[in-house]
Amino acid sequence: MQDVVSIKDNHIVLPDGSIEKQTTTLNLGPTHPATHGVFQNILEMDGERVVSAKQTIGYIHRAFEKIAERRPLYQITPLTDRMNYCSSPINNMGWITTCEKLLKIKTPKRVDYMRVIIMELARISDHLICNSVVGVDAGAFTGFLYVMQYRELIYEIYESVCGSRLTTNIGRIGGFERNFSDVTWQKLEKFLDEYPRVLKEFENLLMRNRIFMERCIGAGPISAERALNYGFTGPNLRAAGVDYDVRVHSPYCSYEDFNFIVPVGSTGDCYDRFLVREQEMWQSIEIIKQAYQKIQEIKGSGAEIYHADIPEYYLPKKEDVYTKMEALIWHFKIIMGEIDMPVGEVYHSVEGGNGELGFYLISDGGRTPYRLHFRRPCFIYYQAYEELVKGAMLSDAVIVMSSLNLIAGEMDS
Amino acid sequence: MSLTNERIKERLIEKFGEQVSNFDEPYGMLTFEVPKDMNLKVMQFLYDDEELKFQFLTTLNAIHYPDNKSRELAIVYHLHNLTDNIRIRFKVYVDINKPDVFTATKIFEAANWLERETYDYYGVNFVGHPNLVRILNVDEMDYFPMRKEYPLEDQTRKDKDDEMFGRGGNFGYGTVKTEDDTTIAESEKGDIGDKII
Amino acid sequence: MARPVRFNIHPKGTDIHDNIALTEMPEGAQGEGFFATKFESIVGLARKNSIWPLPFATSCCGIEFMATMGAHYDLARFGSERLGFTPRQCDLLMVMGTIAKKMGPVLKQVYLQMAEPRWVLAMGACAASGGIFDSYSVLQGIDQIIPVDVYIPGCPPRPEAVIDGVLQIQKLVHNESLRRRNSEHYKALLNSYGIQ
């Protein structure tokens, strides 16, 4: 891509050889045809080429950080759902593991493996949307419709665990709200049987398709140094060549027990991002299989554990609340918020669908956090969009935007 | 020899002496305080040094402590050394009446929008920032909403006001008793007499 | 424990006349070779089965809408096959997701660009009333800026609920009088929102 922009005295100077007299302003406005989310890009175009891009976000700013200062810990989980809503269980688990780090709670292995299964299913669900939407923006609508059917299966698995399809509020501090039932295991087995074949068909549609390759190769490349400077994480950074994955660097939820590959690209363009996400989906299937096997190996009384033994933070069973005194007292204390958090500050991050999703929690010993800051990967890497599309054509600009997997809920918090 | 928190602390004290202070390790992450004029120097040192290669800015945010006079706003930087896998955090305290801090955009491009967000929420003025305008809230907003004195809810609603929710309407959020507090103890009821409904 | 199956247990005949679902005939006078009814009923019947929606998707409800348009809970069965993204060509504005105060003017502009007759569907708790986000930056319900016909509660509503909402819109479209858009009552409604 040639370096086209230059600004002299606040006027954008067109490159040499341009037959236009001035740039055209195109508003890729908050209401998009491609339902990526609400953010605005004001592009200055020299004919078909983009000369500069100015982003405006905040069209769905819901003030999560301010709301979180007024909610106790377990009421912040539904807020985190709505950040990256394509893979809400990962956000939930990230928040819950942050709380457990603050409260110094250790979860049993079985709970960790159950969490890993749910998180990897969420990762598959997020990458499916991103890859199929890249296909839609390049013109291939079939992949999207075909793959949505398998997202329905993932939704059914969530529903059998927590009752809700999309904004799951799954998990509690210390574990899960209920043990996975037989129906969940059956649906998981069905998913593991049927899904690999579908993913292979989706790959056959797009991966070596000449039109798709010509659209995507070379669109929006970024080098590893620039990506690191911009704070990229997740599949976008791995496509640029840096193998930074929070699951490997700072393992949480017993990820160190699993054997998986972290795929890495080379040029950081759209095609590399697509390939990295495809490979991550294959790796997620491997991790789910390993976790399922490990859970099946836990026999006996250990097979009924689904939460850590922490009466101060985990609500007791309803039968006990109605019959036993201690359970009634714990129930009252937890719901009315009489249990205070320890004073301290903690930063914990998990590997979300888009990268390192971090939670910086400062507690002053009350019922609600004093300050909670979300490190949202989409917000941080959208700044680089201008550098990615300078000099590219308009259709490349659209494909770059969809391959970055920008989710407005996460961007605007 | 891999990098440890003690080694980082030694190198920092060696280079900056008394100016870096308040070392602490909550939950394993080294945290220290830097005076506001030195934040870029410390960040540049951590970036360039051969041993401490903190070349990744994880995040940047601010905290409002209304009770610490002349040190109300704390700006917190989280840095990460990807090769040795160590994270550190340092804080810069500024007075709320003059919240000027040097911008980190020349060292890390990622700081651009993070600083805009911090300006939007708290009003911290980052000196030297290329485009310090509001990013998430509406452009016409004239106050900095995350500061502790501002309420969370939309104040123009008539169906969910403070009275209905039993709130004090001030910074105490209902915990501060106001003058016309109408709950009285049983023993005092005899005096009031006809005012009880 | 499995319960005995109660529905769909009698095998359908292979004769095509048993398998067609017919819609209700409007009231009218019939004779040999003609059927006379009100113009409104025919127009309503035609309109309701060919609504062109505009999905104004902002957040999580947009993903549930994508699932509703998918093959499992197909919304295209009810005539909403063609989604337009331009307000000039669409009948139904489906607002899905939280509308922040920054987005309010954009939503109003999109509503103003639509041509009569137009209907508005507020999907989800955030569009109906601000949802769980009672904060300074969220518009507490889109009916503060535009008139809404049907509200679908839920966070996010299940696809079945979305289909139910669309069917309610279809009922409204079917029964709407041809003179409604020019009536005093409707003009007063629009004036209360500041729309001329």
JSON list of N, CA, C and O in Angstrom, two decimals, chain A residues 30-31 33 38 57-64 67 79 82 85-86 148-149 151-152 155 159 165-167, chain C residues 56 58-60 63-64 66-67 72-73 85 98 100 102-103 106 132-133 135-138 155-156 158-159:
[
{"chain": "A", "resi": 30, "resn": "PRO", "atom": "N", "xyz": [-23.00, 5.36, 11.78]},
{"chain": "A", "resi": 30, "resn": "PRO", "atom": "CA", "xyz": [-23.31, 4.43, 12.86]},
{"chain": "A", "resi": 30, "resn": "PRO", "atom": "C", "xyz": [-24.31, 3.36, 12.46]},
{"chain": "A", "resi": 30, "resn": "PRO", "atom": "O", "xyz": [-24.28, 2.28, 13.02]},
{"chain": "A", "resi": 31, "resn": "THR", "atom": "N", "xyz": [-25.18, 3.61, 11.51]},
{"chain": "A", "resi": 31, "resn": "THR", "atom": "CA", "xyz": [-26.08, 2.52, 11.12]},
{"chain": "A", "resi": 31, "resn": "THR", "atom": "C", "xyz": [-25.49, 1.85, 9.90]},
{"chain": "A", "resi": 31, "resn": "THR", "atom": "O", "xyz": [-25.49, 2.37, 8.81]},
{"chain": "A", "resi": 33, "resn": "PRO", "atom": "N", "xyz": [-24.90, -1.38, 7.21]},
{"chain": "A", "resi": 33, "resn": "PRO", "atom": "CA", "xyz": [-25.59, -2.53, 6.62]},
{"chain": "A", "resi": 33, "resn": "PRO", "atom": "C", "xyz": [-25.14, -3.86, 7.16]},
{"chain": "A", "resi": 33, "resn": "PRO", "atom": "O", "xyz": [-25.86, -4.82, 7.10]},
{"chain": "A", "resi": 38, "resn": "VAL", "atom": "N", "xyz": [-22.43, -0.38, 16.38]},
{"chain": "A", "resi": 38, "resn": "VAL", "atom": "CA", "xyz": [-22.55, 1.03, 16.06]},
{"chain": "A", "resi": 38, "resn": "VAL", "atom": "C", "xyz": [-21.26, 1.76, 16.33]},
{"chain": "A", "resi": 38, "resn": "VAL", "atom": "O", "xyz": [-20.91, 2.02, 17.46]},
{"chain": "A", "resi": 57, "resn": "ILE", "atom": "N", "xyz": [-16.64, 6.74, 18.25]},
{"chain": "A", "resi": 57, "resn": "ILE", "atom": "CA", "xyz": [-17.33, 5.65, 18.94]},
{"chain": "A", "resi": 57, "resn": "ILE", "atom": "C", "xyz": [-18.12, 6.24, 20.09]},
{"chain": "A", "resi": 57, "resn": "ILE", "atom": "O", "xyz": [-18.17, 7.45, 20.24]},
{"chain": "A", "resi": 58, "resn": "GLY", "atom": "N", "xyz": [-18.74, 5.42, 20.85]},
{"chain": "A", "resi": 58, "resn": "GLY", "atom": "CA", "xyz": [-19.51, 5.92, 21.99]},
{"chain": "A", "resi": 58, "resn": "GLY", "atom": "C", "xyz": [-20.99, 5.94, 21.73]},
{"chain": "A", "resi": 58, "resn": "GLY", "atom": "O", "xyz": [-21.75, 6.45, 22.54]},
{"chain": "A", "resi": 59, "resn": "TYR", "atom": "N", "xyz": [-21.42, 5.34, 20.61]},
{"chain": "A", "resi": 59, "resn": "TYR", "atom": "CA", "xyz": [-22.86, 5.34, 20.33]},
{"chain": "A", "resi": 59, "resn": "TYR", "atom": "C", "xyz": [-23.61, 4.33, 21.16]},
{"chain": "A", "resi": 59, "resn": "TYR", "atom": "O", "xyz": [-24.82, 4.24, 21.06]},
{"chain": "A", "resi": 60, "resn": "ILE", "atom": "N", "xyz": [-22.89, 3.51, 21.91]},
{"chain": "A", "resi": 60, "resn": "ILE", "atom": "CA", "xyz": [-23.61, 2.59, 22.78]},
{"chain": "A", "resi": 60, "resn": "ILE", "atom": "C", "xyz": [-22.92, 2.59, 24.14]},
{"chain": "A", "resi": 60, "resn": "ILE", "atom": "O", "xyz": [-22.81, 1.57, 24.81]},
{"chain": "A", "resi": 61, "resn": "HIS", "atom": "N", "xyz": [-22.51, 3.78, 24.57]},
{"chain": "A", "resi": 61, "resn": "HIS", "atom": "CA", "xyz": [-21.83, 3.88, 25.84]},
{"chain": "A", "resi": 61, "resn": "HIS", "atom": "C", "xyz": [-22.83, 3.71, 26.96]},
{"chain": "A", "resi": 61, "resn": "HIS", "atom": "O", "xyz": [-23.77, 4.49, 27.10]},
{"chain": "A", "resi": 62, "resn": "ARG", "atom": "N", "xyz": [-22.65, 2.66, 27.74]},
{"chain": "A", "resi": 62, "resn": "ARG", "atom": "CA", "xyz": [-23.64, 2.37, 28.77]},
{"chain": "A", "resi": 62, "resn": "ARG", "atom": "C", "xyz": [-23.09, 2.56, 30.16]},
{"chain": "A", "resi": 62, "resn": "ARG", "atom": "O", "xyz": [-23.72, 2.20, 31.13]},
{"chain": "A", "resi": 63, "resn": "ALA", "atom": "N", "xyz": [-21.90, 3.13, 30.27]},
{"chain": "A", "resi": 63, "resn": "ALA", "atom": "CA", "xyz": [-21.31, 3.48, 31.57]},
{"chain": "A", "resi": 63, "resn": "ALA", "atom": "C", "xyz": [-21.18, 2.28, 32.49]},
{"chain": "A", "resi": 63, "resn": "ALA", "atom": "O", "xyz": [-21.56, 2.34, 33.66]},
{"chain": "A", "resi": 64, "resn": "PHE", "atom": "N", "xyz": [-20.62, 1.18, 31.99]},
{"chain": "A", "resi": 64, "resn": "PHE", "atom": "CA", "xyz": [-20.45, 0.00, 32.84]},
{"chain": "A", "resi": 64, "resn": "PHE", "atom": "C", "xyz": [-19.59, 0.29, 34.04]},
{"chain": "A", "resi": 64, "resn": "PHE", "atom": "O", "xyz": [-19.82, -0.23, 35.13]},
{"chain": "A", "resi": 67, "resn": "ILE", "atom": "N", "xyz": [-21.60, 2.01, 36.65]},
{"chain": "A", "resi": 67, "resn": "ILE", "atom": "CA", "xyz": [-22.63, 1.13, 37.22]},
{"chain": "A", "resi": 67, "resn": "ILE", "atom": "C", "xyz": [-21.96, 0.14, 38.16]},
{"chain": "A", "resi": 67, "resn": "ILE", "atom": "O", "xyz": [-22.48, -0.18, 39.23]},
{"chain": "A", "resi": 79, "resn": "LEU", "atom": "N", "xyz": [-23.48, -7.58, 33.94]},
{"chain": "A", "resi": 79, "resn": "LEU", "atom": "CA", "xyz": [-22.93, -6.47, 33.18]},
{"chain": "A", "resi": 79, "resn": "LEU", "atom": "C", "xyz": [-21.83, -6.95, 32.25]},
{"chain": "A", "resi": 79, "resn": "LEU", "atom": "O", "xyz": [-21.73, -6.49, 31.10]},
{"chain": "A", "resi": 82, "resn": "ARG", "atom": "N", "xyz": [-22.69, -8.39, 28.79]},
{"chain": "A", "resi": 82, "resn": "ARG", "atom": "CA", "xyz": [-23.09, -7.55, 27.67]},
{"chain": "A", "resi": 82, "resn": "ARG", "atom": "C", "xyz": [-21.93, -6.80, 27.06]},
{"chain": "A", "resi": 82, "resn": "ARG", "atom": "O", "xyz": [-22.15, -5.96, 26.18]},
{"chain": "A", "resi": 85, "resn": "TYR", "atom": "N", "xyz": [-20.81, -9.61, 23.51]},
{"chain": "A", "resi": 85, "resn": "TYR", "atom": "CA", "xyz": [-21.98, -10.47, 23.63]},
{"chain": "A", "resi": 85, "resn": "TYR", "atom": "C", "xyz": [-21.96, -11.67, 22.71]},
{"chain": "A", "resi": 85, "resn": "TYR", "atom": "O", "xyz": [-22.86, -12.48, 22.78]},
{"chain": "A", "resi": 86, "resn": "CYS", "atom": "N", "xyz": [-20.96, -11.80, 21.86]},
{"chain": "A", "resi": 86, "resn": "CYS", "atom": "CA", "xyz": [-20.90, -13.01, 21.06]},
{"chain": "A", "resi": 86, "resn": "CYS", "atom": "C", "xyz": [-20.31, -14.17, 21.86]},
{"chain": "A", "resi": 86, "resn": "CYS", "atom": "O", "xyz": [-20.51, -15.32, 21.52]},
{"chain": "A", "resi": 148, "resn": "MET", "atom": "N", "xyz": [-24.73, -20.74, 11.42]},
{"chain": "A", "resi": 148, "resn": "MET", "atom": "CA", "xyz": [-25.61, -20.27, 12.50]},
{"chain": "A", "resi": 148, "resn": "MET", "atom": "C", "xyz": [-26.34, -21.45, 13.14]},
{"chain": "A", "resi": 148, "resn": "MET", "atom": "O", "xyz": [-26.67, -21.42, 14.30]},
{"chain": "A", "resi": 149, "resn": "GLN", "atom": "N", "xyz": [-26.57, -22.49, 12.35]},
{"chain": "A", "resi": 149, "resn": "GLN", "atom": "CA", "xyz": [-27.26, -23.65, 12.86]},
{"chain": "A", "resi": 149, "resn": "GLN", "atom": "C", "xyz": [-26.46, -24.28, 13.99]},
{"chain": "A", "resi": 149, "resn": "GLN", "atom": "O", "xyz": [-27.01, -24.77, 14.97]},
{"chain": "A", "resi": 151, "resn": "ARG", "atom": "N", "xyz": [-24.27, -22.69, 15.88]},
{"chain": "A", "resi": 151, "resn": "ARG", "atom": "CA", "xyz": [-24.31, -21.80, 17.04]},
{"chain": "A", "resi": 151, "resn": "ARG", "atom": "C", "xyz": [-25.56, -22.07, 17.86]},
{"chain": "A", "resi": 151, "resn": "ARG", "atom": "O", "xyz": [-25.55, -21.92, 19.08]},
{"chain": "A", "resi": 152, "resn": "GLU", "atom": "N", "xyz": [-26.64, -22.48, 17.18]},
{"chain": "A", "resi": 152, "resn": "GLU", "atom": "CA", "xyz": [-27.86, -22.83, 17.93]},
{"chain": "A", "resi": 152, "resn": "GLU", "atom": "C", "xyz": [-27.59, -23.99, 18.87]},
{"chain": "A", "resi": 152, "resn": "GLU", "atom": "O", "xyz": [-28.08, -24.03, 19.99]},
{"chain": "A", "resi": 155, "resn": "TYR", "atom": "N", "xyz": [-25.88, -22.66, 21.82]},
{"chain": "A", "resi": 155, "resn": "TYR", "atom": "CA", "xyz": [-26.85, -21.98, 22.67]},
{"chain": "A", "resi": 155, "resn": "TYR", "atom": "C", "xyz": [-27.65, -22.98, 23.49]},
{"chain": "A", "resi": 155, "resn": "TYR", "atom": "O", "xyz": [-27.99, -22.73, 24.65]},
{"chain": "A", "resi": 159, "resn": "GLU", "atom": "N", "xyz": [-28.06, -23.16, 27.46]},
{"chain": "A", "resi": 159, "resn": "GLU", "atom": "CA", "xyz": [-29.38, -23.08, 28.06]},
{"chain": "A", "resi": 159, "resn": "GLU", "atom": "C", "xyz": [-29.58, -24.19, 29.07]},
{"chain": "A", "resi": 159, "resn": "GLU", "atom": "O", "xyz": [-30.21, -24.00, 30.11]},
{"chain": "A", "resi": 165, "resn": "ARG", "atom": "N", "xyz": [-29.72, -18.11, 26.60]},
{"chain": "A", "resi": 165, "resn": "ARG", "atom": "CA", "xyz": [-28.97, -18.43, 25.39]},
{"chain": "A", "resi": 165, "resn": "ARG", "atom": "C", "xyz": [-27.79, -17.51, 25.17]},
{"chain": "A", "resi": 165, "resn": "ARG", "atom": "O", "xyz": [-26.69, -17.93, 24.88]},
{"chain": "A", "resi": 166, "resn": "LEU", "atom": "N", "xyz": [-28.04, -16.23, 25.23]},
{"chain": "A", "resi": 166, "resn": "LEU", "atom": "CA", "xyz": [-27.00, -15.33, 24.76]},
{"chain": "A", "resi": 166, "resn": "LEU", "atom": "C", "xyz": [-26.27, -14.64, 25.91]},
{"chain": "A", "resi": 166, "resn": "LEU", "atom": "O", "xyz": [-25.06, -14.72, 26.02]},
{"chain": "A", "resi": 167, "resn": "THR", "atom": "N", "xyz": [-27.02, -13.97, 26.77]},
{"chain": "A", "resi": 167, "resn": "THR", "atom": "CA", "xyz": [-26.34, -13.27, 27.86]},
{"chain": "A", "resi": 167, "resn": "THR", "atom": "C", "xyz": [-26.48, -14.16, 29.08]},
{"chain": "A", "resi": 167, "resn": "THR", "atom": "O", "xyz": [-27.46, -14.14, 29.78]},
{"chain": "C", "resi": 56, "resn": "PHE", "atom": "N", "xyz": [-32.39, -2.30, 12.99]},
{"chain": "C", "resi": 56, "resn": "PHE", "atom": "CA", "xyz": [-31.52, -1.27, 13.55]},
{"chain": "C", "resi": 56, "resn": "PHE", "atom": "C", "xyz": [-30.86, -1.91, 14.76]},
{"chain": "C", "resi": 56, "resn": "PHE", "atom": "O", "xyz": [-31.26, -1.69, 15.89]},
{"chain": "C", "resi": 58, "resn": "THR", "atom": "N", "xyz": [-28.19, -2.58, 17.51]},
{"chain": "C", "resi": 58, "resn": "THR", "atom": "CA", "xyz": [-27.06, -1.96, 18.16]},
{"chain": "C", "resi": 58, "resn": "THR", "atom": "C", "xyz": [-26.27, -2.93, 19.01]},
{"chain": "C", "resi": 58, "resn": "THR", "atom": "O", "xyz": [-25.07, -2.92, 18.96]},
{"chain": "C", "resi": 59, "resn": "SER", "atom": "N", "xyz": [-26.95, -3.76, 19.81]},
{"chain": "C", "resi": 59, "resn": "SER", "atom": "CA", "xyz": [-26.12, -4.63, 20.66]},
{"chain": "C", "resi": 59, "resn": "SER", "atom": "C", "xyz": [-26.65, -6.05, 20.71]},
{"chain": "C", "resi": 59, "resn": "SER", "atom": "O", "xyz": [-27.07, -6.58, 19.70]},
{"chain": "C", "resi": 60, "resn": "CYS", "atom": "N", "xyz": [-26.64, -6.66, 21.90]},
{"chain": "C", "resi": 60, "resn": "CYS", "atom": "CA", "xyz": [-26.90, -8.10, 22.02]},
{"chain": "C", "resi": 60, "resn": "CYS", "atom": "C", "xyz": [-28.18, -8.58, 21.35]},
{"chain": "C", "resi": 60, "resn": "CYS", "atom": "O", "xyz": [-28.22, -9.69, 20.83]},
{"chain": "C", "resi": 63, "resn": "ILE", "atom": "N", "xyz": [-27.74, -9.88, 17.88]},
{"chain": "C", "resi": 63, "resn": "ILE", "atom": "CA", "xyz": [-27.28, -11.24, 17.65]},
{"chain": "C", "resi": 63, "resn": "ILE", "atom": "C", "xyz": [-28.45, -12.21, 17.76]},
{"chain": "C", "resi": 63, "resn": "ILE", "atom": "O", "xyz": [-28.55, -13.18, 17.00]},
{"chain": "C", "resi": 64, "resn": "GLU", "atom": "N", "xyz": [-29.39, -11.95, 18.68]},
{"chain": "C", "resi": 64, "resn": "GLU", "atom": "CA", "xyz": [-30.56, -12.81, 18.76]},
{"chain": "C", "resi": 64, "resn": "GLU", "atom": "C", "xyz": [-31.42, -12.64, 17.52]},
{"chain": "C", "resi": 64, "resn": "GLU", "atom": "O", "xyz": [-32.05, -13.59, 17.07]},
{"chain": "C", "resi": 66, "resn": "MET", "atom": "N", "xyz": [-30.17, -12.09, 14.58]},
{"chain": "C", "resi": 66, "resn": "MET", "atom": "CA", "xyz": [-29.50, -12.88, 13.55]},
{"chain": "C", "resi": 66, "resn": "MET", "atom": "C", "xyz": [-29.88, -14.34, 13.71]},
{"chain": "C", "resi": 66, "resn": "MET", "atom": "O", "xyz": [-30.07, -15.06, 12.73]},
{"chain": "C", "resi": 67, "resn": "ALA", "atom": "N", "xyz": [-30.01, -14.79, 14.96]},
{"chain": "C", "resi": 67, "resn": "ALA", "atom": "CA", "xyz": [-30.42, -16.17, 15.18]},
{"chain": "C", "resi": 67, "resn": "ALA", "atom": "C", "xyz": [-31.86, -16.39, 14.73]},
{"chain": "C", "resi": 67, "resn": "ALA", "atom": "O", "xyz": [-32.21, -17.45, 14.21]},
{"chain": "C", "resi": 72, "resn": "HIS", "atom": "N", "xyz": [-33.09, -21.94, 11.86]},
{"chain": "C", "resi": 72, "resn": "HIS", "atom": "CA", "xyz": [-33.80, -22.66, 12.91]},
{"chain": "C", "resi": 72, "resn": "HIS", "atom": "C", "xyz": [-35.12, -22.01, 13.26]},
{"chain": "C", "resi": 72, "resn": "HIS", "atom": "O", "xyz": [-36.14, -22.65, 13.38]},
{"chain": "C", "resi": 73, "resn": "TYR", "atom": "N", "xyz": [-35.10, -20.69, 13.44]},
{"chain": "C", "resi": 73, "resn": "TYR", "atom": "CA", "xyz": [-36.30, -19.94, 13.83]},
{"chain": "C", "resi": 73, "resn": "TYR", "atom": "C", "xyz": [-36.65, -18.98, 12.72]},
{"chain": "C", "resi": 73, "resn": "TYR", "atom": "O", "xyz": [-36.90, -17.83, 12.95]},
{"chain": "C", "resi": 85, "resn": "PHE", "atom": "N", "xyz": [-31.58, -2.11, 4.48]},
{"chain": "C", "resi": 85, "resn": "PHE", "atom": "CA", "xyz": [-30.83, -1.31, 5.44]},
{"chain": "C", "resi": 85, "resn": "PHE", "atom": "C", "xyz": [-30.98, 0.16, 5.17]},
{"chain": "C", "resi": 85, "resn": "PHE", "atom": "O", "xyz": [-30.30, 0.98, 5.76]},
{"chain": "C", "resi": 98, "resn": "THR", "atom": "N", "xyz": [-29.57, -1.43, 23.03]},
{"chain": "C", "resi": 98, "resn": "THR", "atom": "CA", "xyz": [-29.55, -0.20, 23.82]},
{"chain": "C", "resi": 98, "resn": "THR", "atom": "C", "xyz": [-29.36, 1.00, 22.93]},
{"chain": "C", "resi": 98, "resn": "THR", "atom": "O", "xyz": [-28.49, 1.00, 22.06]},
{"chain": "C", "resi": 100, "resn": "ALA", "atom": "N", "xyz": [-28.15, 4.73, 23.20]},
{"chain": "C", "resi": 100, "resn": "ALA", "atom": "CA", "xyz": [-27.53, 5.71, 24.09]},
{"chain": "C", "resi": 100, "resn": "ALA", "atom": "C", "xyz": [-27.98, 7.09, 23.67]},
{"chain": "C", "resi": 100, "resn": "ALA", "atom": "O", "xyz": [-28.49, 7.29, 22.59]},
{"chain": "C", "resi": 102, "resn": "LYS", "atom": "N", "xyz": [-26.21, 9.42, 22.74]},
{"chain": "C", "resi": 102, "resn": "LYS", "atom": "CA", "xyz": [-25.47, 9.86, 21.55]},
{"chain": "C", "resi": 102, "resn": "LYS", "atom": "C", "xyz": [-26.13, 9.32, 20.29]},
{"chain": "C", "resi": 102, "resn": "LYS", "atom": "O", "xyz": [-26.00, 9.91, 19.22]},
{"chain": "C", "resi": 103, "resn": "MET", "atom": "N", "xyz": [-26.80, 8.19, 20.39]},
{"chain": "C", "resi": 103, "resn": "MET", "atom": "CA", "xyz": [-27.40, 7.55, 19.22]},
{"chain": "C", "resi": 103, "resn": "MET", "atom": "C", "xyz": [-28.79, 8.05, 18.96]},
{"chain": "C", "resi": 103, "resn": "MET", "atom": "O", "xyz": [-29.32, 7.84, 17.89]},
{"chain": "C", "resi": 106, "resn": "VAL", "atom": "N", "xyz": [-29.56, 10.01, 15.81]},
{"chain": "C", "resi": 106, "resn": "VAL", "atom": "CA", "xyz": [-29.40, 9.17, 14.61]},
{"chain": "C", "resi": 106, "resn": "VAL", "atom": "C", "xyz": [-30.67, 8.36, 14.41]},
{"chain": "C", "resi": 106, "resn": "VAL", "atom": "O", "xyz": [-31.18, 8.24, 13.28]},
{"chain": "C", "resi": 132, "resn": "ILE", "atom": "N", "xyz": [-31.39, -2.84, 31.91]},
{"chain": "C", "resi": 132, "resn": "ILE", "atom": "CA", "xyz": [-30.66, -2.88, 33.17]},
{"chain": "C", "resi": 132, "resn": "ILE", "atom": "C", "xyz": [-29.73, -1.69, 33.31]},
{"chain": "C", "resi": 132, "resn": "ILE", "atom": "O", "xyz": [-29.09, -1.51, 34.33]},
{"chain": "C", "resi": 133, "resn": "PHE", "atom": "N", "xyz": [-29.63, -0.85, 32.27]},
{"chain": "C", "resi": 133, "resn": "PHE", "atom": "CA", "xyz": [-28.67, 0.23, 32.30]},
{"chain": "C", "resi": 133, "resn": "PHE", "atom": "C", "xyz": [-29.34, 1.53, 32.70]},
{"chain": "C", "resi": 133, "resn": "PHE", "atom": "O", "xyz": [-29.74, 2.32, 31.85]},
{"chain": "C", "resi": 135, "resn": "SER", "atom": "N", "xyz": [-28.41, 4.47, 33.63]},
{"chain": "C", "resi": 135, "resn": "SER", "atom": "CA", "xyz": [-27.25, 5.34, 33.81]},
{"chain": "C", "resi": 135, "resn": "SER", "atom": "C", "xyz": [-27.43, 6.62, 33.03]},
{"chain": "C", "resi": 135, "resn": "SER", "atom": "O", "xyz": [-28.37, 6.77, 32.26]},
{"chain": "C", "resi": 136, "resn": "TYR", "atom": "N", "xyz": [-26.49, 7.51, 33.20]},
{"chain": "C", "resi": 136, "resn": "TYR", "atom": "CA", "xyz": [-26.63, 8.85, 32.65]},
{"chain": "C", "resi": 136, "resn": "TYR", "atom": "C", "xyz": [-26.53, 8.88, 31.15]},
{"chain": "C", "resi": 136, "resn": "TYR", "atom": "O", "xyz": [-26.88, 9.85, 30.52]},
{"chain": "C", "resi": 137, "resn": "SER", "atom": "N", "xyz": [-26.02, 7.82, 30.54]},
{"chain": "C", "resi": 137, "resn": "SER", "atom": "CA", "xyz": [-25.75, 7.93, 29.12]},
{"chain": "C", "resi": 137, "resn": "SER", "atom": "C", "xyz": [-26.71, 7.12, 28.28]},
{"chain": "C", "resi": 137, "resn": "SER", "atom": "O", "xyz": [-26.60, 7.11, 27.07]},
{"chain": "C", "resi": 138, "resn": "VAL", "atom": "N", "xyz": [-27.67, 6.43, 28.90]},
{"chain": "C", "resi": 138, "resn": "VAL", "atom": "CA", "xyz": [-28.57, 5.56, 28.14]},
{"chain": "C", "resi": 138, "resn": "VAL", "atom": "C", "xyz": [-29.94, 6.19, 28.09]},
{"chain": "C", "resi": 138, "resn": "VAL", "atom": "O", "xyz": [-30.44, 6.68, 29.10]},
{"chain": "C", "resi": 155, "resn": "CYS", "atom": "N", "xyz": [-34.32, -10.03, 27.74]},
{"chain": "C", "resi": 155, "resn": "CYS", "atom": "CA", "xyz": [-32.98, -9.50, 27.73]},
{"chain": "C", "resi": 155, "resn": "CYS", "atom": "C", "xyz": [-31.98, -10.61, 27.46]},
{"chain": "C", "resi": 155, "resn": "CYS", "atom": "O", "xyz": [-31.36, -11.10, 28.39]},
{"chain": "C", "resi": 156, "resn": "PRO", "atom": "N", "xyz": [-31.72, -11.03, 26.22]},
{"chain": "C", "resi": 156, "resn": "PRO", "atom": "CA", "xyz": [-32.48, -10.69, 25.03]},
{"chain": "C", "resi": 156, "resn": "PRO", "atom": "C", "xyz": [-33.73, -11.57, 24.91]},
{"chain": "C", "resi": 156, "resn": "PRO", "atom": "O", "xyz": [-33.74, -12.66, 25.46]},
{"chain": "C", "resi": 158, "resn": "ARG", "atom": "N", "xyz": [-36.23, -14.29, 23.55]},
{"chain": "C", "resi": 158, "resn": "ARG", "atom": "CA", "xyz": [-36.01, -15.52, 22.80]},
{"chain": "C", "resi": 158, "resn": "ARG", "atom": "C", "xyz": [-36.50, -15.32, 21.36]},
{"chain": "C", "resi": 158, "resn": "ARG", "atom": "O", "xyz": [-37.41, -14.52, 21.15]},
{"chain": "C", "resi": 159, "resn": "PRO", "atom": "N", "xyz": [-35.96, -16.05, 20.41]},
{"chain": "C", "resi": 159, "resn": "PRO", "atom": "CA", "xyz": [-36.45, -15.90, 19.04]},
{"chain": "C", "resi": 159, "resn": "PRO", "atom": "C", "xyz": [-37.95, -16.13, 18.92]},
{"chain": "C", "resi": 159, "resn": "PRO", "atom": "O", "xyz": [-38.61, -15.47, 18.11]}
]
